[in-house]
Amino acid sequence: TISLLLSLKQAIKTAVIPDLTGISLSECEPIITKAGFALGEITYISNPDLDNDIIIDSSPVAGKEAPLGTVINITVNKKEE
Protein backbone atom coordinates (compact mmCIF):
# COMPACT_ATOMS: atom_id res chain seq x y z
CA THR A 1 0.00 0.00 0.00
CA ILE A 2 1.29 3.46 -0.90
CA SER A 3 0.14 6.47 1.11
CA LEU A 4 0.49 9.95 -0.33
CA LEU A 5 -0.02 13.14 1.64
CA LEU A 6 -0.39 16.33 -0.33
CA SER A 7 -0.16 19.75 1.20
CA LEU A 8 -2.31 22.39 -0.42
CA LYS A 9 -0.85 25.34 1.44
CA GLN A 10 -1.46 28.57 -0.35
CA ALA A 11 1.80 30.31 -1.06
CA ILE A 12 2.03 33.62 0.75
CA LYS A 13 3.13 36.33 -1.63
CA THR A 14 5.67 38.74 -0.20
CA ALA A 15 7.52 41.88 -1.24
CA VAL A 16 10.30 44.02 0.16
CA ILE A 17 9.15 46.99 2.23
CA PRO A 18 10.24 50.22 0.47
CA ASP A 19 12.54 52.76 2.12
CA LEU A 20 10.32 55.75 2.88
CA THR A 21 12.82 57.72 4.95
CA GLY A 22 13.34 61.24 3.68
CA ILE A 23 10.34 61.40 1.36
CA SER A 24 7.31 63.59 1.87
CA LEU A 25 4.08 62.39 3.40
CA SER A 26 2.23 63.08 0.15
CA GLU A 27 4.66 60.91 -1.83
CA CYS A 28 4.58 57.90 0.48
CA GLU A 29 1.08 56.47 0.04
CA PRO A 30 1.39 55.78 -3.72
CA ILE A 31 4.77 54.12 -3.09
CA ILE A 32 3.32 51.94 -0.32
CA THR A 33 0.26 50.85 -2.31
CA LYS A 34 2.22 50.24 -5.52
CA ALA A 35 4.51 47.92 -3.53
CA GLY A 36 1.43 45.97 -2.36
CA PHE A 37 1.22 47.26 1.19
CA ALA A 38 -1.19 49.53 3.11
CA LEU A 39 -0.58 52.80 4.92
CA GLY A 40 -1.28 52.42 8.61
CA GLU A 41 -0.89 54.77 11.55
CA ILE A 42 0.82 58.12 11.05
CA THR A 43 2.65 59.42 14.11
CA TYR A 44 3.82 63.02 14.18
CA ILE A 45 6.84 64.34 16.05
CA SER A 46 8.35 67.79 16.03
CA ASN A 47 12.05 68.24 15.32
CA PRO A 48 13.07 71.73 14.17
CA ASP A 49 16.29 70.34 12.66
CA LEU A 50 14.39 68.25 10.09
CA ASP A 51 12.29 69.25 7.09
CA ASN A 52 8.53 69.53 7.56
CA ASP A 53 6.26 66.63 6.49
CA ILE A 54 9.20 64.28 5.89
CA ILE A 55 9.07 60.63 6.91
CA ILE A 56 11.74 59.84 9.47
CA ASP A 57 10.84 56.25 10.35
CA SER A 58 8.64 53.34 9.33
CA SER A 59 7.57 50.04 10.81
CA PRO A 60 8.12 47.29 9.78
CA VAL A 61 11.61 48.35 8.72
CA ALA A 62 12.53 49.07 5.13
CA GLY A 63 14.30 46.30 3.27
CA LYS A 64 12.51 43.54 5.17
CA GLU A 65 10.37 41.08 3.26
CA ALA A 66 6.72 41.04 4.37
CA PRO A 67 3.43 39.55 3.15
CA LEU A 68 1.52 41.68 0.66
CA GLY A 69 -1.14 43.74 2.42
CA THR A 70 1.04 44.33 5.49
CA VAL A 71 0.27 47.67 7.17
CA ILE A 72 3.19 50.09 7.27
CA ASN A 73 3.15 52.67 10.07
CA ILE A 74 5.16 55.84 9.59
CA THR A 75 6.59 58.65 11.71
CA VAL A 76 6.52 62.12 10.16
CA ASN A 77 8.22 65.33 11.22
CA LYS A 78 5.71 68.14 11.73
CA LYS A 79 7.31 71.45 12.61
CA GLU A 80 5.40 73.47 15.16
CA GLU A 81 4.22 76.78 13.78
mmCIF file of N, CA and C in Angstrom:
data_model
loop_
_atom_site.group_PDB
_atom_site.id
_atom_site.type_symbol
_atom_site.label_atom_id
_atom_site.label_comp_id
_atom_site.label_asym_id
_atom_site.label_seq_id
_atom_site.Cartn_x
_atom_site.Cartn_y
_atom_site.Cartn_z
ATOM 1 N N THR A 1 0.849 -1.174 0.000
ATOM 2 C CA THR A 1 0.000 0.000 0.000
ATOM 3 C C THR A 1 0.895 1.237 0.000
ATOM 4 N N ILE A 2 0.554 2.202 -0.848
ATOM 5 C CA ILE A 2 1.294 3.464 -0.902
ATOM 6 C C ILE A 2 0.385 4.567 -0.391
ATOM 7 N N SER A 3 0.886 5.324 0.575
ATOM 8 C CA SER A 3 0.145 6.470 1.111
ATOM 9 C C SER A 3 0.800 7.740 0.597
ATOM 10 N N LEU A 4 -0.025 8.688 0.192
ATOM 11 C CA LEU A 4 0.485 9.947 -0.328
ATOM 12 C C LEU A 4 -0.232 11.090 0.373
ATOM 13 N N LEU A 5 0.541 11.986 0.944
ATOM 14 C CA LEU A 5 -0.019 13.139 1.641
ATOM 15 C C LEU A 5 0.363 14.390 0.855
ATOM 16 N N LEU A 6 -0.632 15.102 0.413
ATOM 17 C CA LEU A 6 -0.391 16.331 -0.330
ATOM 18 C C LEU A 6 -0.739 17.531 0.532
ATOM 19 N N SER A 7 0.106 18.514 0.475
ATOM 20 C CA SER A 7 -0.160 19.750 1.200
ATOM 21 C C SER A 7 -0.623 20.791 0.203
ATOM 22 N N LEU A 8 -1.750 21.372 0.474
ATOM 23 C CA LEU A 8 -2.307 22.389 -0.416
ATOM 24 C C LEU A 8 -2.185 23.786 0.191
ATOM 25 N N LYS A 9 -1.066 24.018 0.853
ATOM 26 C CA LYS A 9 -0.848 25.337 1.436
ATOM 27 C C LYS A 9 -0.822 26.381 0.331
ATOM 28 N N GLN A 10 -1.488 27.469 0.602
ATOM 29 C CA GLN A 10 -1.462 28.570 -0.355
ATOM 30 C C GLN A 10 -0.161 29.340 -0.126
ATOM 31 N N ALA A 11 0.556 29.561 -1.186
ATOM 32 C CA ALA A 11 1.803 30.311 -1.064
ATOM 33 C C ALA A 11 1.491 31.750 -0.671
ATOM 34 N N ILE A 12 2.206 32.245 0.315
ATOM 35 C CA ILE A 12 2.032 33.625 0.752
ATOM 36 C C ILE A 12 2.945 34.503 -0.090
ATOM 37 N N LYS A 13 2.344 35.438 -0.793
ATOM 38 C CA LYS A 13 3.135 36.334 -1.628
ATOM 39 C C LYS A 13 3.717 37.441 -0.754
ATOM 40 N N THR A 14 4.981 37.733 -0.987
ATOM 41 C CA THR A 14 5.670 38.744 -0.200
ATOM 42 C C THR A 14 6.341 39.759 -1.124
ATOM 43 N N ALA A 15 6.749 40.855 -0.533
ATOM 44 C CA ALA A 15 7.516 41.884 -1.241
ATOM 45 C C ALA A 15 8.413 42.569 -0.218
ATOM 46 N N VAL A 16 9.385 43.292 -0.713
ATOM 47 C CA VAL A 16 10.302 44.018 0.163
ATOM 48 C C VAL A 16 9.692 45.378 0.495
ATOM 49 N N ILE A 17 9.705 45.714 1.770
ATOM 50 C CA ILE A 17 9.154 46.994 2.229
ATOM 51 C C ILE A 17 10.043 48.130 1.716
ATOM 52 N N PRO A 18 9.444 49.121 1.037
ATOM 53 C CA PRO A 18 10.243 50.221 0.475
ATOM 54 C C PRO A 18 10.811 51.142 1.552
ATOM 55 N N ASP A 19 11.938 51.778 1.215
ATOM 56 C CA ASP A 19 12.541 52.757 2.119
ATOM 57 C C ASP A 19 11.806 54.077 1.928
ATOM 58 N N LEU A 20 11.117 54.524 2.941
ATOM 59 C CA LEU A 20 10.317 55.746 2.876
ATOM 60 C C LEU A 20 11.015 56.930 3.536
ATOM 61 N N THR A 21 12.114 56.675 4.205
ATOM 62 C CA THR A 21 12.818 57.719 4.954
ATOM 63 C C THR A 21 13.251 58.850 4.027
ATOM 64 N N GLY A 22 12.916 60.069 4.419
ATOM 65 C CA GLY A 22 13.342 61.242 3.681
ATOM 66 C C GLY A 22 12.382 61.708 2.599
ATOM 67 N N ILE A 23 11.310 60.946 2.354
ATOM 68 C CA ILE A 23 10.336 61.402 1.355
ATOM 69 C C ILE A 23 9.181 62.102 2.058
ATOM 70 N N SER A 24 8.417 62.839 1.283
ATOM 71 C CA SER A 24 7.311 63.595 1.874
ATOM 72 C C SER A 24 6.120 62.682 2.147
ATOM 73 N N LEU A 25 5.289 63.128 3.048
ATOM 74 C CA LEU A 25 4.084 62.393 3.402
ATOM 75 C C LEU A 25 3.205 62.183 2.176
ATOM 76 N N SER A 26 3.089 63.200 1.327
ATOM 77 C CA SER A 26 2.228 63.085 0.145
ATOM 78 C C SER A 26 2.764 62.078 -0.879
ATOM 79 N N GLU A 27 4.062 61.856 -0.892
ATOM 80 C CA GLU A 27 4.664 60.910 -1.832
ATOM 81 C C GLU A 27 4.599 59.467 -1.357
ATOM 82 N N CYS A 28 4.420 59.255 -0.070
ATOM 83 C CA CYS A 28 4.577 57.902 0.483
ATOM 84 C C CYS A 28 3.436 56.947 0.170
ATOM 85 N N GLU A 29 2.197 57.411 0.219
ATOM 86 C CA GLU A 29 1.079 56.475 0.043
ATOM 87 C C GLU A 29 1.086 55.779 -1.315
ATOM 88 N N PRO A 30 1.321 56.497 -2.441
ATOM 89 C CA PRO A 30 1.392 55.781 -3.715
ATOM 90 C C PRO A 30 2.524 54.749 -3.762
ATOM 91 N N ILE A 31 3.638 55.059 -3.126
ATOM 92 C CA ILE A 31 4.768 54.121 -3.093
ATOM 93 C C ILE A 31 4.386 52.865 -2.311
ATOM 94 N N ILE A 32 3.721 53.069 -1.169
ATOM 95 C CA ILE A 32 3.318 51.940 -0.318
ATOM 96 C C ILE A 32 2.309 51.050 -1.047
ATOM 97 N N THR A 33 1.299 51.663 -1.648
ATOM 98 C CA THR A 33 0.261 50.854 -2.306
ATOM 99 C C THR A 33 0.778 50.177 -3.572
ATOM 100 N N LYS A 34 1.641 50.849 -4.316
ATOM 101 C CA LYS A 34 2.216 50.238 -5.521
ATOM 102 C C LYS A 34 3.057 49.014 -5.159
ATOM 103 N N ALA A 35 3.693 49.046 -3.991
ATOM 104 C CA ALA A 35 4.508 47.917 -3.534
ATOM 105 C C ALA A 35 3.644 46.771 -2.994
ATOM 106 N N GLY A 36 2.331 47.026 -2.827
ATOM 107 C CA GLY A 36 1.433 45.970 -2.361
ATOM 108 C C GLY A 36 1.128 46.005 -0.878
ATOM 109 N N PHE A 37 1.451 47.114 -0.242
ATOM 110 C CA PHE A 37 1.221 47.255 1.194
ATOM 111 C C PHE A 37 0.134 48.296 1.456
ATOM 112 N N ALA A 38 -0.164 48.546 2.729
ATOM 113 C CA ALA A 38 -1.186 49.526 3.105
ATOM 114 C C ALA A 38 -0.601 50.518 4.104
ATOM 115 N N LEU A 39 -1.011 51.767 3.977
ATOM 116 C CA LEU A 39 -0.582 52.800 4.918
ATOM 117 C C LEU A 39 -1.364 52.638 6.205
ATOM 118 N N GLY A 40 -0.650 52.584 7.305
ATOM 119 C CA GLY A 40 -1.281 52.416 8.608
ATOM 120 C C GLY A 40 -1.287 53.717 9.388
ATOM 121 N N GLU A 41 -0.875 53.625 10.636
ATOM 122 C CA GLU A 41 -0.892 54.768 11.549
ATOM 123 C C GLU A 41 0.209 55.766 11.199
ATOM 124 N N ILE A 42 -0.147 57.050 11.271
ATOM 125 C CA ILE A 42 0.823 58.123 11.050
ATOM 126 C C ILE A 42 1.049 58.809 12.390
ATOM 127 N N THR A 43 2.288 58.768 12.864
ATOM 128 C CA THR A 43 2.655 59.419 14.115
ATOM 129 C C THR A 43 3.456 60.668 13.776
ATOM 130 N N TYR A 44 3.112 61.775 14.431
ATOM 131 C CA TYR A 44 3.818 63.025 14.185
ATOM 132 C C TYR A 44 4.718 63.356 15.349
ATOM 133 N N ILE A 45 5.938 63.795 15.035
ATOM 134 C CA ILE A 45 6.840 64.336 16.051
ATOM 135 C C ILE A 45 7.296 65.695 15.549
ATOM 136 N N SER A 46 7.869 66.480 16.428
ATOM 137 C CA SER A 46 8.347 67.793 16.025
ATOM 138 C C SER A 46 9.839 67.896 16.298
ATOM 139 N N ASN A 47 10.614 68.047 15.212
ATOM 140 C CA ASN A 47 12.051 68.238 15.319
ATOM 141 C C ASN A 47 12.417 69.402 14.400
ATOM 142 N N PRO A 48 12.784 70.548 14.979
ATOM 143 C CA PRO A 48 13.073 71.733 14.169
ATOM 144 C C PRO A 48 14.281 71.565 13.244
ATOM 145 N N ASP A 49 15.109 70.563 13.491
ATOM 146 C CA ASP A 49 16.289 70.341 12.664
ATOM 147 C C ASP A 49 15.990 69.565 11.384
ATOM 148 N N LEU A 50 14.761 69.039 11.259
ATOM 149 C CA LEU A 50 14.387 68.248 10.088
ATOM 150 C C LEU A 50 13.348 68.982 9.259
ATOM 151 N N ASP A 51 13.279 68.640 7.973
ATOM 152 C CA ASP A 51 12.288 69.251 7.094
ATOM 153 C C ASP A 51 10.878 68.874 7.531
ATOM 154 N N ASN A 52 9.932 69.740 7.213
ATOM 155 C CA ASN A 52 8.535 69.528 7.558
ATOM 156 C C ASN A 52 7.906 68.471 6.648
ATOM 157 N N ASP A 53 7.008 67.662 7.208
ATOM 158 C CA ASP A 53 6.257 66.626 6.489
ATOM 159 C C ASP A 53 7.140 65.575 5.817
ATOM 160 N N ILE A 54 8.288 65.300 6.417
ATOM 161 C CA ILE A 54 9.198 64.282 5.885
ATOM 162 C C ILE A 54 9.133 63.051 6.784
ATOM 163 N N ILE A 55 9.101 61.886 6.153
ATOM 164 C CA ILE A 55 9.069 60.630 6.913
ATOM 165 C C ILE A 55 10.446 60.373 7.502
ATOM 166 N N ILE A 56 10.463 60.094 8.805
ATOM 167 C CA ILE A 56 11.735 59.841 9.468
ATOM 168 C C ILE A 56 11.877 58.399 9.941
ATOM 169 N N ASP A 57 10.769 57.641 9.910
ATOM 170 C CA ASP A 57 10.838 56.247 10.352
ATOM 171 C C ASP A 57 9.623 55.489 9.832
ATOM 172 N N SER A 58 9.778 54.176 9.703
ATOM 173 C CA SER A 58 8.639 53.338 9.327
ATOM 174 C C SER A 58 8.755 51.994 10.019
ATOM 175 N N SER A 59 7.614 51.347 10.164
ATOM 176 C CA SER A 59 7.574 50.040 10.815
ATOM 177 C C SER A 59 6.508 49.197 10.136
ATOM 178 N N PRO A 60 6.848 47.994 9.707
ATOM 179 C CA PRO A 60 8.124 47.291 9.779
ATOM 180 C C PRO A 60 9.215 48.030 9.000
ATOM 181 N N VAL A 61 10.446 47.667 9.290
ATOM 182 C CA VAL A 61 11.606 48.353 8.724
ATOM 183 C C VAL A 61 11.762 48.127 7.222
ATOM 184 N N ALA A 62 12.269 49.143 6.567
ATOM 185 C CA ALA A 62 12.533 49.066 5.132
ATOM 186 C C ALA A 62 13.555 47.971 4.843
ATOM 187 N N GLY A 63 13.372 47.338 3.688
ATOM 188 C CA GLY A 63 14.301 46.299 3.270
ATOM 189 C C GLY A 63 13.920 44.907 3.730
ATOM 190 N N LYS A 64 12.966 44.823 4.653
ATOM 191 C CA LYS A 64 12.512 43.539 5.173
ATOM 192 C C LYS A 64 11.414 42.988 4.258
ATOM 193 N N GLU A 65 11.416 41.694 4.055
ATOM 194 C CA GLU A 65 10.371 41.076 3.260
ATOM 195 C C GLU A 65 9.143 40.856 4.145
ATOM 196 N N ALA A 66 7.962 41.176 3.597
ATOM 197 C CA ALA A 66 6.722 41.043 4.365
ATOM 198 C C ALA A 66 5.603 40.607 3.430
ATOM 199 N N PRO A 67 4.572 39.956 3.977
ATOM 200 C CA PRO A 67 3.430 39.551 3.147
ATOM 201 C C PRO A 67 2.737 40.764 2.528
ATOM 202 N N LEU A 68 2.280 40.607 1.292
ATOM 203 C CA LEU A 68 1.524 41.682 0.656
ATOM 204 C C LEU A 68 0.314 42.014 1.517
ATOM 205 N N GLY A 69 -0.024 43.296 1.594
ATOM 206 C CA GLY A 69 -1.136 43.737 2.423
ATOM 207 C C GLY A 69 -0.723 44.152 3.822
ATOM 208 N N THR A 70 0.543 43.923 4.177
ATOM 209 C CA THR A 70 1.037 44.333 5.492
ATOM 210 C C THR A 70 0.845 45.844 5.659
ATOM 211 N N VAL A 71 0.456 46.253 6.860
ATOM 212 C CA VAL A 71 0.267 47.672 7.169
ATOM 213 C C VAL A 71 1.610 48.267 7.571
ATOM 214 N N ILE A 72 1.949 49.389 6.947
ATOM 215 C CA ILE A 72 3.188 50.094 7.268
ATOM 216 C C ILE A 72 2.839 51.366 8.029
ATOM 217 N N ASN A 73 3.340 51.472 9.243
ATOM 218 C CA ASN A 73 3.148 52.666 10.071
ATOM 219 C C ASN A 73 4.342 53.591 9.858
ATOM 220 N N ILE A 74 4.081 54.883 9.826
ATOM 221 C CA ILE A 74 5.159 55.837 9.585
ATOM 222 C C ILE A 74 5.203 56.917 10.665
ATOM 223 N N THR A 75 6.398 57.505 10.818
ATOM 224 C CA THR A 75 6.589 58.650 11.706
ATOM 225 C C THR A 75 7.018 59.823 10.841
ATOM 226 N N VAL A 76 6.321 60.948 11.013
ATOM 227 C CA VAL A 76 6.517 62.115 10.161
ATOM 228 C C VAL A 76 6.904 63.311 11.028
ATOM 229 N N ASN A 77 7.858 64.115 10.526
ATOM 230 C CA ASN A 77 8.223 65.328 11.219
ATOM 231 C C ASN A 77 7.219 66.430 10.882
ATOM 232 N N LYS A 78 6.665 67.047 11.904
ATOM 233 C CA LYS A 78 5.709 68.137 11.730
ATOM 234 C C LYS A 78 6.218 69.310 12.558
ATOM 235 N N LYS A 79 6.783 70.296 11.888
ATOM 236 C CA LYS A 79 7.310 71.454 12.608
ATOM 237 C C LYS A 79 6.179 72.240 13.243
ATOM 238 N N GLU A 80 6.406 72.644 14.477
ATOM 239 C CA GLU A 80 5.396 73.471 15.162
ATOM 240 C C GLU A 80 5.448 74.862 14.589
ATOM 241 N N GLU A 81 4.283 75.430 14.363
ATOM 242 C CA GLU A 81 4.222 76.780 13.783
ATOM 243 C C GLU A 81 4.060 77.831 14.845
#
